[in-house]
Short mmCIF file of C-alpha atoms and ligand atoms in Angstrom, two decimals:
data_model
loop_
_atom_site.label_atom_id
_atom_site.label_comp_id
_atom_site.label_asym_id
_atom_site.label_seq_id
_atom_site.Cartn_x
_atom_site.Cartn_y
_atom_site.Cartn_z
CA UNK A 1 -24.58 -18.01 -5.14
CA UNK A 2 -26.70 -15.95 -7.58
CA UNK A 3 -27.22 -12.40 -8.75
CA UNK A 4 -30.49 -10.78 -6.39
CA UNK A 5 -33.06 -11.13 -8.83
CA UNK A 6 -31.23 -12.87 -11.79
CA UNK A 7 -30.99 -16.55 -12.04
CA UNK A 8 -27.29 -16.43 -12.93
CA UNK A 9 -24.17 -17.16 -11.13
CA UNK A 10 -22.12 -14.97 -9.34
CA UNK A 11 -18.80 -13.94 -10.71
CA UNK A 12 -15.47 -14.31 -8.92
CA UNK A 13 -12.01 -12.54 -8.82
CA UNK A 14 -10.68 -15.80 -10.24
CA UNK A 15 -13.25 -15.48 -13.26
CA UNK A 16 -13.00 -11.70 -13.58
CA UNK A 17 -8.71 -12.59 -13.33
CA UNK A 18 -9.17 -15.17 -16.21
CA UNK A 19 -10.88 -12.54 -18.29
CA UNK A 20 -7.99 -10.22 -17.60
CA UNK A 21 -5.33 -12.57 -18.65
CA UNK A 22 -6.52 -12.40 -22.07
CA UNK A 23 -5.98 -8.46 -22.47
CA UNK A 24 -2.47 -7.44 -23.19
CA UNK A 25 -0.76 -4.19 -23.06
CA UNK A 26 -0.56 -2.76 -26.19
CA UNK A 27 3.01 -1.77 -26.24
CA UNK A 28 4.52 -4.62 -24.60
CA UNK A 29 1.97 -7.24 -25.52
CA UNK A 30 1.54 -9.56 -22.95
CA UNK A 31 -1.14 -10.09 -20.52
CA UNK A 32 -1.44 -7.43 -18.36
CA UNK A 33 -2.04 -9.97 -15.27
CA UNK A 34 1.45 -10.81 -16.06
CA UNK A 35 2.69 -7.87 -16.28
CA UNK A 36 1.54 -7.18 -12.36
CA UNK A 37 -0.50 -4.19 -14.19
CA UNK A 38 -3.69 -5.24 -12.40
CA UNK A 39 -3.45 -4.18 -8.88
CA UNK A 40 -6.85 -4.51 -6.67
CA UNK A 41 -9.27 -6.40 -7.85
CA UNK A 42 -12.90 -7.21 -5.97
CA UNK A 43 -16.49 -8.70 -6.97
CA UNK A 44 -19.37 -7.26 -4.86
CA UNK A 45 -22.49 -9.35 -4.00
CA UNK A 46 -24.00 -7.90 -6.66
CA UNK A 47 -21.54 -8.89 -9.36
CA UNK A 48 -19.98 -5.34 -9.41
CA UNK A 49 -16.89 -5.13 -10.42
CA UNK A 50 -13.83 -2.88 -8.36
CA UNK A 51 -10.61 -2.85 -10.22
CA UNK A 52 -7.55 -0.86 -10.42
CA UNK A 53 -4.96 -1.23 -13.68
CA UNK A 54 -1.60 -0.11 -13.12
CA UNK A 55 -0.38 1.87 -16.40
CA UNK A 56 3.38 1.67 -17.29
CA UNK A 57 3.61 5.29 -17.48
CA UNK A 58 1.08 8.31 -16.86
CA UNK A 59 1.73 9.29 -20.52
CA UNK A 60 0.86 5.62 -21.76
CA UNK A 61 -0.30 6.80 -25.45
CA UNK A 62 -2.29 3.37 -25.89
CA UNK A 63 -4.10 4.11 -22.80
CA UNK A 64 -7.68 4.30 -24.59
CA UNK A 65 -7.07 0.96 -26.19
CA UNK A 66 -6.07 -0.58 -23.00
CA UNK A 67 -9.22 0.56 -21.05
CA UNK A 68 -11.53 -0.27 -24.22
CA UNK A 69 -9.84 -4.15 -23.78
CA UNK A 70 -10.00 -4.22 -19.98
CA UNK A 71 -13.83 -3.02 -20.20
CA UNK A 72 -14.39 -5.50 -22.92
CA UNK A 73 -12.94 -8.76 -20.85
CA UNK A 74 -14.50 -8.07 -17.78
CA UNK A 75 -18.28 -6.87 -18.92
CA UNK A 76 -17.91 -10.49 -20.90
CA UNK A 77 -17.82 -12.59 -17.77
CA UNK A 78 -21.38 -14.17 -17.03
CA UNK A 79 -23.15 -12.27 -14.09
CA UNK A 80 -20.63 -8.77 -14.04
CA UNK A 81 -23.42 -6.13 -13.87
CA UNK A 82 -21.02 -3.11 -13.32
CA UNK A 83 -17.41 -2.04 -13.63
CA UNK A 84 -15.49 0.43 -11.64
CA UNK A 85 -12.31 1.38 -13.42
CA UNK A 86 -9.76 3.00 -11.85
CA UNK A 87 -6.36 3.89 -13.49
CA UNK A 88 -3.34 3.98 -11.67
CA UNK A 89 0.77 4.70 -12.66
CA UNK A 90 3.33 2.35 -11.59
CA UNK A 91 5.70 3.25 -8.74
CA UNK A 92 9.53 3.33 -10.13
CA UNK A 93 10.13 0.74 -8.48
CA UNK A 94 7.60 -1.38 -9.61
CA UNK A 95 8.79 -0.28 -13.06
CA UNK A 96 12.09 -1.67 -12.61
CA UNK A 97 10.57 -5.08 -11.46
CA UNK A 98 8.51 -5.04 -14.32
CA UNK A 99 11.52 -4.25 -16.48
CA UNK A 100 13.75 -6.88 -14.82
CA UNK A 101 10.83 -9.05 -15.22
CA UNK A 102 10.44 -8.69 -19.35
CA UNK A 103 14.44 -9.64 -19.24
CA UNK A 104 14.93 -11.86 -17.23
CA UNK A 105 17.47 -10.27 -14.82
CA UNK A 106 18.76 -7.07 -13.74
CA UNK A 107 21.45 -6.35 -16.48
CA UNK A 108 21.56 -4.55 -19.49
CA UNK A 109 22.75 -7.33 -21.78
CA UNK A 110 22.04 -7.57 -25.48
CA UNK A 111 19.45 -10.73 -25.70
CA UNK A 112 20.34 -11.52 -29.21
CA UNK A 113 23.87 -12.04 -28.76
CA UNK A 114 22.95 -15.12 -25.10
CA UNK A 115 23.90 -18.35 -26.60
CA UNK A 116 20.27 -19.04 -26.35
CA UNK A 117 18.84 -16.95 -28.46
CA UNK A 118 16.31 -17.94 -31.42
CA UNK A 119 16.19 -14.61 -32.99
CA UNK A 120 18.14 -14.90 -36.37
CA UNK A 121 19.35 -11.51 -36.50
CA UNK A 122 20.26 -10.07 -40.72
CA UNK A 123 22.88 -7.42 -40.91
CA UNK A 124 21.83 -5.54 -44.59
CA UNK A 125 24.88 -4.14 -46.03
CA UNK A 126 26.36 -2.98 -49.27
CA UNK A 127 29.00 -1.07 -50.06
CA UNK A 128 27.88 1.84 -52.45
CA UNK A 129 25.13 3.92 -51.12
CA UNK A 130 22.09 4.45 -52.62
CA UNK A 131 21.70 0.54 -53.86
CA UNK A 132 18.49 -0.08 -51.96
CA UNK A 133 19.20 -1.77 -48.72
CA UNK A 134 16.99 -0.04 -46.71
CA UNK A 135 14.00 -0.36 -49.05
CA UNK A 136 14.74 -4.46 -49.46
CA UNK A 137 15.22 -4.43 -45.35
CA UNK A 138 11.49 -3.10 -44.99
CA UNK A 139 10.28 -5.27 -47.42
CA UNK A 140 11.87 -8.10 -46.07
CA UNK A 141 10.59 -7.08 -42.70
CA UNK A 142 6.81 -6.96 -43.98
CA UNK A 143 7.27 -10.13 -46.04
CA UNK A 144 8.41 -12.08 -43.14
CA UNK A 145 6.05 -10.52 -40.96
CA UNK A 146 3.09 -11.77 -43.17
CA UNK A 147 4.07 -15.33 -43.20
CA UNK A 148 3.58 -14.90 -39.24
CA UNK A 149 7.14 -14.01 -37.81
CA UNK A 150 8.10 -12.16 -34.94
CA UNK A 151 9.86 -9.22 -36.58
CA UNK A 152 12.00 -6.34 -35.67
CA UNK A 153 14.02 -3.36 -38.02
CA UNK A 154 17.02 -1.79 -36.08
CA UNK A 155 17.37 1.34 -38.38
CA UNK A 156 21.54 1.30 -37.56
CA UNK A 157 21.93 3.94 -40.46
CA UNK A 158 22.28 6.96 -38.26
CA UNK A 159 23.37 9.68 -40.82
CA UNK A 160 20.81 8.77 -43.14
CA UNK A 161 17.81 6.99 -41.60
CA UNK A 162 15.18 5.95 -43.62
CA UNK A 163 13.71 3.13 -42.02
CA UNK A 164 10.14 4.94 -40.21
CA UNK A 165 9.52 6.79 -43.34
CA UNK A 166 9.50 3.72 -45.45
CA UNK A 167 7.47 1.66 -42.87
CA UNK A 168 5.01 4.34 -41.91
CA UNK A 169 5.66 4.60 -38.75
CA UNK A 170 4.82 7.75 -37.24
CA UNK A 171 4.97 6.55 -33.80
CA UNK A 172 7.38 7.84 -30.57
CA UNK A 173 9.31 4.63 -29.16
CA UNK A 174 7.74 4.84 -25.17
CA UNK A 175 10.06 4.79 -22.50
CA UNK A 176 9.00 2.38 -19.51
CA UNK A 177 12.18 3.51 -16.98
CA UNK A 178 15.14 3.04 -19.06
CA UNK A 179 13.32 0.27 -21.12
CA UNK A 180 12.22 1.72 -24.86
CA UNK A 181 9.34 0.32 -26.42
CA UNK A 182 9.55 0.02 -30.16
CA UNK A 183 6.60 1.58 -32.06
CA UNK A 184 5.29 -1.21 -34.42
CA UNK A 185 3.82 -0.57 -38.05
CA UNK A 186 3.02 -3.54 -41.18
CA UNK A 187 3.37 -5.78 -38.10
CA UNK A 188 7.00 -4.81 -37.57
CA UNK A 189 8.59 -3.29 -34.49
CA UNK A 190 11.11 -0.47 -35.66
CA UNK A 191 13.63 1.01 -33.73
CA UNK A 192 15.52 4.73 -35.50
CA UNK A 193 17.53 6.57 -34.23
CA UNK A 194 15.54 9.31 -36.32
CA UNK A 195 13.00 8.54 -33.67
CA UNK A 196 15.06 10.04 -30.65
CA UNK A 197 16.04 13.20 -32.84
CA UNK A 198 13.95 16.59 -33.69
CA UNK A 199 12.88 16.73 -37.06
CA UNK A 200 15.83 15.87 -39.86
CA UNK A 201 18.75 17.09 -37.78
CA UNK A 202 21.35 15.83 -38.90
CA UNK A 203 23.14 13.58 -36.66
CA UNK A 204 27.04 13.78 -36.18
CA UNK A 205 28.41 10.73 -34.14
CA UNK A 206 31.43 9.46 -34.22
CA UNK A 207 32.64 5.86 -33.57
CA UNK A 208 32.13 5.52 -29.90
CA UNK A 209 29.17 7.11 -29.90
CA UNK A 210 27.81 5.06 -32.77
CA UNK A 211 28.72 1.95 -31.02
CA UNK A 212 26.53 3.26 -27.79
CA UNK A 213 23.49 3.95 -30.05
CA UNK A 214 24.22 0.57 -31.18
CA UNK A 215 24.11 -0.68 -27.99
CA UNK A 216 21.64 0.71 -26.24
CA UNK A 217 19.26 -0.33 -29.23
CA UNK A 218 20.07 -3.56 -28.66
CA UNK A 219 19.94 -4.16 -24.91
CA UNK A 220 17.00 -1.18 -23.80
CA UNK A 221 14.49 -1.70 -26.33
CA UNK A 222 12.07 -3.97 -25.09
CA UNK A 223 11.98 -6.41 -28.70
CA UNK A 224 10.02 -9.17 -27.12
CA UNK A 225 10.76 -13.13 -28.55
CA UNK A 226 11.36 -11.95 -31.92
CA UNK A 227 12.09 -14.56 -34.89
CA UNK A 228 13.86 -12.39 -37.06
CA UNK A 229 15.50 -8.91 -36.48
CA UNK A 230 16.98 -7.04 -39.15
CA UNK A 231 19.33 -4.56 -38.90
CA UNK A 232 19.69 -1.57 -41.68
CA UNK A 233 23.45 -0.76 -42.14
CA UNK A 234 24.56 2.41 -43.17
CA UNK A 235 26.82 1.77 -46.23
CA UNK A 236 30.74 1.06 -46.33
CA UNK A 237 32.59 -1.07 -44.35
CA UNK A 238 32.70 1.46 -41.46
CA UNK A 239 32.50 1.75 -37.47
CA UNK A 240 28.75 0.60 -37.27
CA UNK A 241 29.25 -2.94 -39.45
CA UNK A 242 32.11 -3.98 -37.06
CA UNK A 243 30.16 -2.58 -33.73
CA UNK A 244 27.29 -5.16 -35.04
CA UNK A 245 29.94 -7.93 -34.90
CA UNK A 246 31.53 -7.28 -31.97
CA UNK A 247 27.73 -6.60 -30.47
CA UNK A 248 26.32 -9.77 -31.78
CA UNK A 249 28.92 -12.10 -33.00
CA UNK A 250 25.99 -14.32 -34.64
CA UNK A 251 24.55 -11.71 -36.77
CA UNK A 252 24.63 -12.78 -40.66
CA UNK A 253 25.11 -10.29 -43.42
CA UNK A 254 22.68 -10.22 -46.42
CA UNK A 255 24.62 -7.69 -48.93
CA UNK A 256 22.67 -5.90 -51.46
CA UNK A 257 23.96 -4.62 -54.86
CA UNK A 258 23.15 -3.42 -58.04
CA UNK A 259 23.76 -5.63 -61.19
CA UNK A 260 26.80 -2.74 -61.75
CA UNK A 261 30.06 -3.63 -62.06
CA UNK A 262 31.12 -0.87 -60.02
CA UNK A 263 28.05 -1.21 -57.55
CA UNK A 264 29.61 -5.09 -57.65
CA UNK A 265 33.36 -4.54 -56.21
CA UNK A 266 32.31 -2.17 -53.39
CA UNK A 267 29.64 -4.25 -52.23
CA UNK A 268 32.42 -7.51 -51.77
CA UNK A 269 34.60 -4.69 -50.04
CA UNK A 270 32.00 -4.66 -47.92
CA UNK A 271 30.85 -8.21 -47.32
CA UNK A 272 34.31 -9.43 -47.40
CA UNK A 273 34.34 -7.66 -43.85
CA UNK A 274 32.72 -10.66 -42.78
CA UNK A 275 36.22 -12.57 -42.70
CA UNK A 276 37.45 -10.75 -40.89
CA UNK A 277 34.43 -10.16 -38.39
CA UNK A 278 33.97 -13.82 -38.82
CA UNK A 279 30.55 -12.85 -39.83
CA UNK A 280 28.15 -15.44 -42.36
CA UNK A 281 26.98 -13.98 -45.33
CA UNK A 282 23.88 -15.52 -45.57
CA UNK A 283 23.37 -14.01 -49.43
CA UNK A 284 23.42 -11.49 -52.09
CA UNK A 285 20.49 -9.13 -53.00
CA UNK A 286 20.77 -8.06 -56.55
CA UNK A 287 18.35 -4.94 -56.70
CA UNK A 288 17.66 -2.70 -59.28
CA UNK A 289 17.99 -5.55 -62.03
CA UNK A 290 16.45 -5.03 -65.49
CA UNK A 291 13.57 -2.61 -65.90
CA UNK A 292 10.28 -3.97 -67.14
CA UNK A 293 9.09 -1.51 -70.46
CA UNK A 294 5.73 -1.01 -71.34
CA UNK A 295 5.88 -2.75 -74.40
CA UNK A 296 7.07 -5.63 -72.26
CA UNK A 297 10.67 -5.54 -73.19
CA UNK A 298 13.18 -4.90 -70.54
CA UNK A 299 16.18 -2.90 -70.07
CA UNK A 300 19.33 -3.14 -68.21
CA UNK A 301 19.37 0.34 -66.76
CA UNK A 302 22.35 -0.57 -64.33
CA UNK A 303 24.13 -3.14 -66.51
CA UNK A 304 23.66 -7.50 -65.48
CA UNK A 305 25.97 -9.42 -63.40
CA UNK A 306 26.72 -7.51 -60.19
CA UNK A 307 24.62 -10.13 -58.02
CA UNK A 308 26.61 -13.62 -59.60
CA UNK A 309 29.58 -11.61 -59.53
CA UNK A 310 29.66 -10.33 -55.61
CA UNK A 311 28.14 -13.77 -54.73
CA UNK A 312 30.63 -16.19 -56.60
CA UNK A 313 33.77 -13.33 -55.23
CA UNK A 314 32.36 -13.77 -51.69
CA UNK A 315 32.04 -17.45 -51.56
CA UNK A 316 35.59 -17.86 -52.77
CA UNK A 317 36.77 -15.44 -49.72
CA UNK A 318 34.69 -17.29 -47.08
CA UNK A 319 35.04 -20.58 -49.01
CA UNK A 320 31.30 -21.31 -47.94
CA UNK A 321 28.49 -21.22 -50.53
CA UNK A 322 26.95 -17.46 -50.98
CA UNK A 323 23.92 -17.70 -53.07
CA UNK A 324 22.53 -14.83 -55.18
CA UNK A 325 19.25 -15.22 -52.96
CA UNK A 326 16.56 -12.78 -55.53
CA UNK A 327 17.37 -10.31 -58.24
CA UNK A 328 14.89 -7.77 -57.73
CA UNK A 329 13.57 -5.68 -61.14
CA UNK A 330 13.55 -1.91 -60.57
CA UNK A 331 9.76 -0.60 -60.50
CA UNK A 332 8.53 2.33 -59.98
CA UNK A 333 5.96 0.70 -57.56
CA UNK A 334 8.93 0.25 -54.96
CA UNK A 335 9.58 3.70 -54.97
CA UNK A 336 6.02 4.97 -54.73
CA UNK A 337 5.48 2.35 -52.18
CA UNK A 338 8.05 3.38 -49.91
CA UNK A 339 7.46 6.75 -50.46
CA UNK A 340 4.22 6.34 -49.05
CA UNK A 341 5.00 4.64 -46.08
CA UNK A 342 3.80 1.33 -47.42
CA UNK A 343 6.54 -1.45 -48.26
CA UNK A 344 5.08 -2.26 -51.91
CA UNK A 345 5.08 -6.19 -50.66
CA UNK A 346 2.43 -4.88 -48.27
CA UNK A 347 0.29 -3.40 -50.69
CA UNK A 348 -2.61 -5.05 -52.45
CA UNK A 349 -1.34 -7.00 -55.73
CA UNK A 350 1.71 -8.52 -56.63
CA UNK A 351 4.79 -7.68 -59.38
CA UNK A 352 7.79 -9.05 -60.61
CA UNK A 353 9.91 -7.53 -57.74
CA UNK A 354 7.39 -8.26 -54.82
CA UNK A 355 7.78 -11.94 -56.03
CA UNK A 356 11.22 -11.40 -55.90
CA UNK A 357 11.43 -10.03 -52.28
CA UNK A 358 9.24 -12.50 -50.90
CA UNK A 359 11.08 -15.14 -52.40
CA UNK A 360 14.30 -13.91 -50.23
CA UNK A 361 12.01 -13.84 -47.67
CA UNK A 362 10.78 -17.24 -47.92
CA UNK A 363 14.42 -18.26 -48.58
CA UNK A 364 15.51 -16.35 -45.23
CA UNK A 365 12.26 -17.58 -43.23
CA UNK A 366 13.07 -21.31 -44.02
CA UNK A 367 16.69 -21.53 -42.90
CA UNK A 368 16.77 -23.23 -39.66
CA UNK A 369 17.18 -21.05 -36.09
CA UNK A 370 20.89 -21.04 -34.57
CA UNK A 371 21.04 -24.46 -32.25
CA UNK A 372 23.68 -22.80 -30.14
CA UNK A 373 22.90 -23.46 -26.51
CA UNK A 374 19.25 -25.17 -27.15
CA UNK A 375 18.66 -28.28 -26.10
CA UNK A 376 17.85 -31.10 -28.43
CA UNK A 377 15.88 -32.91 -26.64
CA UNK A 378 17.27 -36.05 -27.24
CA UNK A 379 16.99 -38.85 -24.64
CA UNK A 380 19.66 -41.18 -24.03
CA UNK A 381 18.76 -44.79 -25.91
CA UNK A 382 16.94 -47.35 -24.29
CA UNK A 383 19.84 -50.31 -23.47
CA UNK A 384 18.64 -53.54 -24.61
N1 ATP B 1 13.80 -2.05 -57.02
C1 ATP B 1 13.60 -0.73 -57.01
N2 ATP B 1 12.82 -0.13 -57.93
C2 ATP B 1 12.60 1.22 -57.91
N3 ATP B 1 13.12 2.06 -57.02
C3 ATP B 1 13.91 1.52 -56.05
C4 ATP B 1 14.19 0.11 -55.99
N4 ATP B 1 14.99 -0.10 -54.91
C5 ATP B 1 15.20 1.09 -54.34
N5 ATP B 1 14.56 2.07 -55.02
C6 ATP B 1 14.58 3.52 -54.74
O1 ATP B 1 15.94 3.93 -54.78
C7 ATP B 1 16.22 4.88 -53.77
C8 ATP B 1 17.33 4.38 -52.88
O2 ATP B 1 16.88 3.26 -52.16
P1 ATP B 1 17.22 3.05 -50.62
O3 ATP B 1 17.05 4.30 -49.86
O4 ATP B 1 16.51 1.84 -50.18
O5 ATP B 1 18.78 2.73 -50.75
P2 ATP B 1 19.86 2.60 -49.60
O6 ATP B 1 20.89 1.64 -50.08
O7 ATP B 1 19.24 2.30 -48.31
O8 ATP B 1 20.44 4.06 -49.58
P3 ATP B 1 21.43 4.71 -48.48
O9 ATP B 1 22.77 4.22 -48.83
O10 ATP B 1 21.26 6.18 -48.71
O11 ATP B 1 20.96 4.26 -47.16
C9 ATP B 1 14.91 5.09 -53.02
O12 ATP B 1 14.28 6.22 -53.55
C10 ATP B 1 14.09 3.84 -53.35
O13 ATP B 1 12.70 4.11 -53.34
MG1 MG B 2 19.32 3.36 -46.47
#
């Protein structure tokens, strides 16, 4: 069959379908064919084009991308001459199929924590306040995110959430039913509780309801296959590091100190709560090491030693091998850089502490996935 008066061929649903599959939802980002978001779907004799797209929710923010992409797709197949658009809203109950769908059953488990899980998930945690954890957790989460990983940041600091300012995002998490959709910024989707809250209220929760928050992060928020998620502890050894252990038993802590002596002993206070969480610590973070001068010279603003020392303490406690995994200089770039929304390892250029802090990335991106439940794929030998 051809067009009336063109030499071409006719398109079909299952060409026009094939363009579809490419587009994806914005939010949840996967094809939208698979998502059961395209609902009728016709080719005319004259290679027009009838099609209605089913939108999450009437409110869908990315809306304008999402009809730019479907409009796109299908005005590429050979022989479409016209598109008719129409926009629809999914029922609730085709909401909760979709949501069942994206996890793979009806419950509200935490995916990290099925034995099958690939996601290597990084508790950040130090003992003192104030050492840096959540600026090396964004920059971590950018790093890894440029070599190509699937990453996620779980702001689990609830009094003092820092996590959206320091990643830029500005963004409102969606809510699909009672699925949340992380808002994603330098390639990394963020979850805050400063998200869900008016302004800088402060937020007074005690342990129970910390441990809900915690929850609910973890098993409603849509994270998709993610390689790495990393969670931003609040610091001390308090209700929120042992709800991440009891929440996801496989979750490794990376503690982060200063070179201070002081900085030093609260921070293995703080990892040494891994023995008795049963927790790995993965690694120490020294931050804030030696200032860089202009005249080139440096200076020990915070003292040396904290990393080797809360390293060499914590792999006598575990009796496993805890590496000082980057010392990272203070800079005033970092600061700037996270004041503006921009993790400095995302910026153009490159420093003495963005070397460091993709060097823990690298060092975190290269360790091998938990085996835990996957198959090996090994065949039983051939008998001679
Ligand atoms: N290497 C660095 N060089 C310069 N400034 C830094 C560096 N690391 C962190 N900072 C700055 O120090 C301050 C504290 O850092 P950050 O908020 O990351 O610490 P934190 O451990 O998460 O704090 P809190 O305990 O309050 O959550 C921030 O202003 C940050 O920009
Ligand atoms: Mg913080």
């Amino acid at each position: 069959m051809s067009v009336p008066g063109s030499a071409g061929p006719l398109p079909d649903v299952a060409g026009v379908r094939a363009a579809l599959a490419t587009v994806k939802d914005p939010e949840i980002r996967r094809p939208i064919t698979e998502l059961d978001m395209v609902a009728d779907l016709a080719v005319d004799e004259r290679g027009g084009v009838d099609l209605t797209v089913l939108l999450t929710i009437a409110a869908c923010p990315l809306r304008d991308t999402l009809v730019n992409d479907v409009t796109a797709a299908v005005r590429g197949v050979p022989g479409v001459t016209d598109l008719r658009l129409t926009l629809g809203v999914m029922t609730d109950d085709q909401r909760t199929a979709l949501r069942e769908k994206l996890r793979g059953g009806p419950g509200r488990e935490i995916p990290f924590a099925r034995p099958e899980s690939r996601t290597r998930v990084y508790a950040v945690a130090s003992g003192k306040g104030g050492v840096g954890k959540s600026t090396v957790t964004v920059n971590l989460a950018a790093a890894l995110a440029a070599r190509g990983l699937a990453v996620g940041v779980l702001d689990a600091d609830v009094y003092g959430f820092s996590v959206p300012r320091m990643l830029g995002v500005t963004g409102r998490p969606t809510r699909v039913g009672d699925m949340i959709l992380p808002p994603q910024a330098n390639g990394v989707k963020v979850i805050s509780v400063g998200m869900f809250v008016d302004g800088n209220t402060p937020v007074v929760w005690r342990g129970p309801m910390l441990h809900r928050a915690l929850q609910q992060f973890l098993a409603d928020v849509f994270w998709g296959d993610l390689d790495v998620l990393l969670l931003d502890l609040p610091p001390g050894t308090g209700d929120i590091a042992i709800s991440t252990a009891q929440l996801i038993p496989t979750a490794e802590l990376l503690v982060v100190t200063t070179p201070q002596a002081a900085a030093a002993e609260v921070a293995e206070r703080a990892g040494a709560i891994a023995l008795q969480t049963r927790q790995r610590v993965v690694g120490v973070v020294e931050n804030m090491a030696a200032l860089v001068l202009p005249d080139g010279s440096t200076l020990d603003v915070f003292g040396t030693g904290g990393g080797d020392t809360v390293a060499a303490s914590l792999s006598r406690l575990t009796g496993t091998d805890v590496p000082v995994l980057g010392r990272i200089p203070l800079e005033v770039g970092v600061r700037t850089a996270g004041d503006a929304g921009v993790p400095v390892v995302a910026a153009e250029g490159s420093s003495p502490a963005t070397d460091a802090l993709r060097q823990v990335a690298a060092a975190l991106a290269a360790r091998a996935r938990p085996l835990a439940g996957v198959s090996l794929g090994i065949s039983p030998a051939a008998r001679r």
